[in-house]
XYZ file of C-alpha atoms in Angstrom:
235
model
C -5.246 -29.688 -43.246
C -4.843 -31.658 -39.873
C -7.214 -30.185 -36.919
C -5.688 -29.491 -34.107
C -6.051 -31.590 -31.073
C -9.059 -30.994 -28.987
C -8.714 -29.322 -25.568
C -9.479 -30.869 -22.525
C -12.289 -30.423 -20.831
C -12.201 -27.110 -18.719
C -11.629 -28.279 -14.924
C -14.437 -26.944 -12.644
C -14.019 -24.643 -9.889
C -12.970 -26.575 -6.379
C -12.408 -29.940 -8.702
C -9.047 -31.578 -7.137
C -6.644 -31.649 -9.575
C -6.074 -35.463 -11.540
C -4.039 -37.774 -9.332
C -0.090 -37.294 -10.274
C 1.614 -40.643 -11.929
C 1.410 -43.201 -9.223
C -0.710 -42.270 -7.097
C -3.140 -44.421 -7.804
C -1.517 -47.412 -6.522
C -2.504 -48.766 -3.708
C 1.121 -48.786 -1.520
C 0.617 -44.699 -2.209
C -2.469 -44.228 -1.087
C -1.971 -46.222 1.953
C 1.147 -44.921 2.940
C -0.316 -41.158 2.415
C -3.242 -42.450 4.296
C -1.015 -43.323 6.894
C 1.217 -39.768 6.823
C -1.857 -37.806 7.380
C -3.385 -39.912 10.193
C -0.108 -39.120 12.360
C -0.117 -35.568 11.202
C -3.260 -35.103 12.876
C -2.734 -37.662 15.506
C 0.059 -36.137 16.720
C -1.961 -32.565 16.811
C -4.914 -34.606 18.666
C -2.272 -35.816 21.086
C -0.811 -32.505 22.060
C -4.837 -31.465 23.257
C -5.238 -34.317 25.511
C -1.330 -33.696 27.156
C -1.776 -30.033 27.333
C -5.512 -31.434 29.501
C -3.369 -33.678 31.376
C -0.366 -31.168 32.537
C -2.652 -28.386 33.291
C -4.475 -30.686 35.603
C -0.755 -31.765 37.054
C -0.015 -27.876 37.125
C -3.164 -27.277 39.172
C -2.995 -30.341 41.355
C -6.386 -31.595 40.618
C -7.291 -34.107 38.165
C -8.455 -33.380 34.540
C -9.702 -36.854 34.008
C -7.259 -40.122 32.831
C -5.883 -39.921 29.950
C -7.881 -42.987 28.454
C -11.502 -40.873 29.166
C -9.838 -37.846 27.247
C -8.957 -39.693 24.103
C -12.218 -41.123 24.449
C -13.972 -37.960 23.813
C -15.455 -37.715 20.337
C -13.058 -34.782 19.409
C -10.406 -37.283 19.073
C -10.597 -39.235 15.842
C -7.186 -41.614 15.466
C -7.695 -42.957 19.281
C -5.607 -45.742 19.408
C -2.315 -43.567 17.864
C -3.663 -40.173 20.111
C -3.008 -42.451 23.209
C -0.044 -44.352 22.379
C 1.435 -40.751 21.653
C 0.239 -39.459 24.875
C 1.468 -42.037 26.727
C 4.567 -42.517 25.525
C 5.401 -38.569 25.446
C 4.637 -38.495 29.461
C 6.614 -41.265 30.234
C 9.454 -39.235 28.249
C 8.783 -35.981 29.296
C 11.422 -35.183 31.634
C 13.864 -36.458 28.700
C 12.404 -34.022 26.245
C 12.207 -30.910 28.467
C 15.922 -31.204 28.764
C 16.985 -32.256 25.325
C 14.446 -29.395 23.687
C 16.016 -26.669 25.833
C 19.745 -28.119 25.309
C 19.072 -27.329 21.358
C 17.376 -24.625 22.344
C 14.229 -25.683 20.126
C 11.540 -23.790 21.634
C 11.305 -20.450 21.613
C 9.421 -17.634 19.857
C 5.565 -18.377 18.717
C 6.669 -22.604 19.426
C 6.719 -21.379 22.906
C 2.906 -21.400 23.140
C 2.619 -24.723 21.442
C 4.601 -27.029 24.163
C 2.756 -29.597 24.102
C 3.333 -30.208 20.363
C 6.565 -29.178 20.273
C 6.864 -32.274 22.944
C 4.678 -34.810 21.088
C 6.951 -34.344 17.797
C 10.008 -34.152 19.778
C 9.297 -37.955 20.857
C 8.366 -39.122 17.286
C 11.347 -37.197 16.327
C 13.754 -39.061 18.401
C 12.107 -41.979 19.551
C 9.080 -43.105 17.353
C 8.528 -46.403 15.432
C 8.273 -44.528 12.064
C 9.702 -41.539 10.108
C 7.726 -38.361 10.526
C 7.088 -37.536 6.971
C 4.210 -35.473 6.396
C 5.219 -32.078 7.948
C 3.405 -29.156 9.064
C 5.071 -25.531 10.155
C 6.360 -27.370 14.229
C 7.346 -31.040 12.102
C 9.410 -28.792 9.869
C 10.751 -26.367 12.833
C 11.868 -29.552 14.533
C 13.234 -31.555 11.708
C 15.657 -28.907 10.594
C 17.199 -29.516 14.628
C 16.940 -32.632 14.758
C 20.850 -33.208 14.353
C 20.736 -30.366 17.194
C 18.264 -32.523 19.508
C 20.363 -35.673 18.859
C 23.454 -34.323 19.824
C 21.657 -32.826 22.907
C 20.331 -36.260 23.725
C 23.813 -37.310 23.834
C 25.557 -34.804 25.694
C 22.177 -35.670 28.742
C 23.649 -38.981 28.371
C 27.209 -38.312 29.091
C 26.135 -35.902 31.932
C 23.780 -38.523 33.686
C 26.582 -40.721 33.390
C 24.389 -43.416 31.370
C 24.406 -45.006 28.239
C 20.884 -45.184 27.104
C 17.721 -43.805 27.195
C 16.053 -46.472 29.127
C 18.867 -45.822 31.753
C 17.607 -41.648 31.958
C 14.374 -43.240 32.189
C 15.338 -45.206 35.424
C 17.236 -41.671 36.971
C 13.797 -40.046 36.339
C 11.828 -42.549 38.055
C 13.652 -45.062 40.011
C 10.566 -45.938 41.867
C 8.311 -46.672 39.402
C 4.939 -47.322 40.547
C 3.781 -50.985 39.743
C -0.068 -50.376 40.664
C -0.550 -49.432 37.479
C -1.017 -51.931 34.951
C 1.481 -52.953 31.938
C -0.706 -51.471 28.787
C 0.701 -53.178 25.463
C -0.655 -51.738 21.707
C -0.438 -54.468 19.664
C 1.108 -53.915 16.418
C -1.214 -55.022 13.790
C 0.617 -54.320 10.725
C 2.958 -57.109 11.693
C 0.188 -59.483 13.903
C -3.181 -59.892 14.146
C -4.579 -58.181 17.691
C -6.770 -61.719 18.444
C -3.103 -64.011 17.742
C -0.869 -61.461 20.326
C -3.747 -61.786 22.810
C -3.462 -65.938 22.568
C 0.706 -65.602 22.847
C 0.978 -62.899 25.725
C -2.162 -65.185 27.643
C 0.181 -68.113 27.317
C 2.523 -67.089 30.245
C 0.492 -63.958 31.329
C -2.796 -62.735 32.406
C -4.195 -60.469 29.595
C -7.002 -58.688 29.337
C -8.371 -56.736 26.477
C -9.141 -52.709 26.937
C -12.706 -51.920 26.756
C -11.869 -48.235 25.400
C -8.701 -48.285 22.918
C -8.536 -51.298 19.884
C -6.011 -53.202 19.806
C -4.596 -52.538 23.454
C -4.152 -55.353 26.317
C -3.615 -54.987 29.477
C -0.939 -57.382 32.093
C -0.531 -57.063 35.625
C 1.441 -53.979 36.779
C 5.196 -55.046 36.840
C 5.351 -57.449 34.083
C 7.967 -57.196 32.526
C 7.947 -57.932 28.312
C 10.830 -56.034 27.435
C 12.853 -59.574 26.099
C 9.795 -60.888 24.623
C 10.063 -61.869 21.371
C 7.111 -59.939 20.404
C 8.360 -56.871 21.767
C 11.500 -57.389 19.621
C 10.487 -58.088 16.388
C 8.108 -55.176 16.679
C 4.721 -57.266 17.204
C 3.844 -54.939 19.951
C 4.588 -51.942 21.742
C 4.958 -51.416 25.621
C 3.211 -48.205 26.577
């Protein structure tokens, strides 16, 4: 008579469960790796811009946004302040295209900030928000609603892109500030962008975020080939 099989081992309390077919490779792990540090960058983010508008709201100054992502509570730096950054310089945008798909309300109400950071990746981040939380998930099931919103603020500006609201909302753009690039590093090494930008511009590398330079205010990269094949990002 045949025995039976034996049973596996019993699994012990708290033990993660074996890794499901494929996760193992490395692509997988990376990209999950990847997922979950925007998940929580993105939460990060919406600290330091809640920080930053209170201190608009109450017309004193917080501290700049490069000292807040600074502070040890902030883990994924260099995505927290790209995020940040590029959510500010959007805002007005999003305010209008959030209430136009009337996207915030109920509990989402007291998580603005968020709501705002997510909105951006939504409609205009680099990459696909994938990993999802309860506000990703809110969001994503409107996003045809925000897009079409988006739209219709385009047809009522009278413009045809976004960098066109962009000018409406600030047509006098203050060039004391400098021209912060993130270098894209999946695509180029940070010490190889550095040598290209220096070759016609005056870079210098940030002494608080990797893998951000900094030009004189007013340069303008937005033709450079780097900035077009996705090397780098203008912040």
């Amino acid at each position: 008579m045949a025995r039976p099989p034996p049973r596996p081992p019993p699994q012990r309390k708290g033990s993660k469960p074996p890794p499901a077919k494929g996760d193992a490779k490395g692509g997988s792990k990376k990209q999950t790796s990847l997922e979950r540090s925007s998940y929580f960058a993105r939460r990060e983010a919406a600290k330091v811009l809640k920080s930053v508008l209170q201190g608009d709201a109450k017309k004193r100054a917080v501290g700049s946004i490069k000292t807040l992502v600074y502070s040890p509570s902030v883990r994924n730096k260099k995505a927290t302040f790209a995020l940040v950054c590029q959510t500010l310089k959007h805002l007005p945008i999003l305010k209008e295209v959030i209430e136009g798909a009337n996207a915030l309300n109920g509990k989402w109400k007291r998580q603005e900030e968020l709501m705002y950071i997510i909105a951006y990746d939504i409609l205009f981040g680099q990459a696909t928000v994938v990993l999802a939380g309860d506000a990703e998930n809110f969001l994503l099931q409107r996003k045809d609603a925000l897009h079409s919103a988006l739209a219709k603020l385009c047809v009522k500006k009278k413009v045809k892109s976004v960098e066109d609201l962009l000018l409406l909302n600030n047509p006098n753009p203050d060039f004391s500030k400098p021209r912060y690039v993130r270098v894209n590093t999946l695509k180029m090494d940070f010490e190889s962008a550095f040598r290209e930008l220096s070759k016609q511009h005056k870079v210098e590398k940030d002494d608080i975020v990797p893998d951000l330079l900094v030009l004189p205010p007013g340069t303008d990269l937005h033709d450079h080939p780097l900035v077009k094949n996705g090397s780098i990002f203008l912040q």
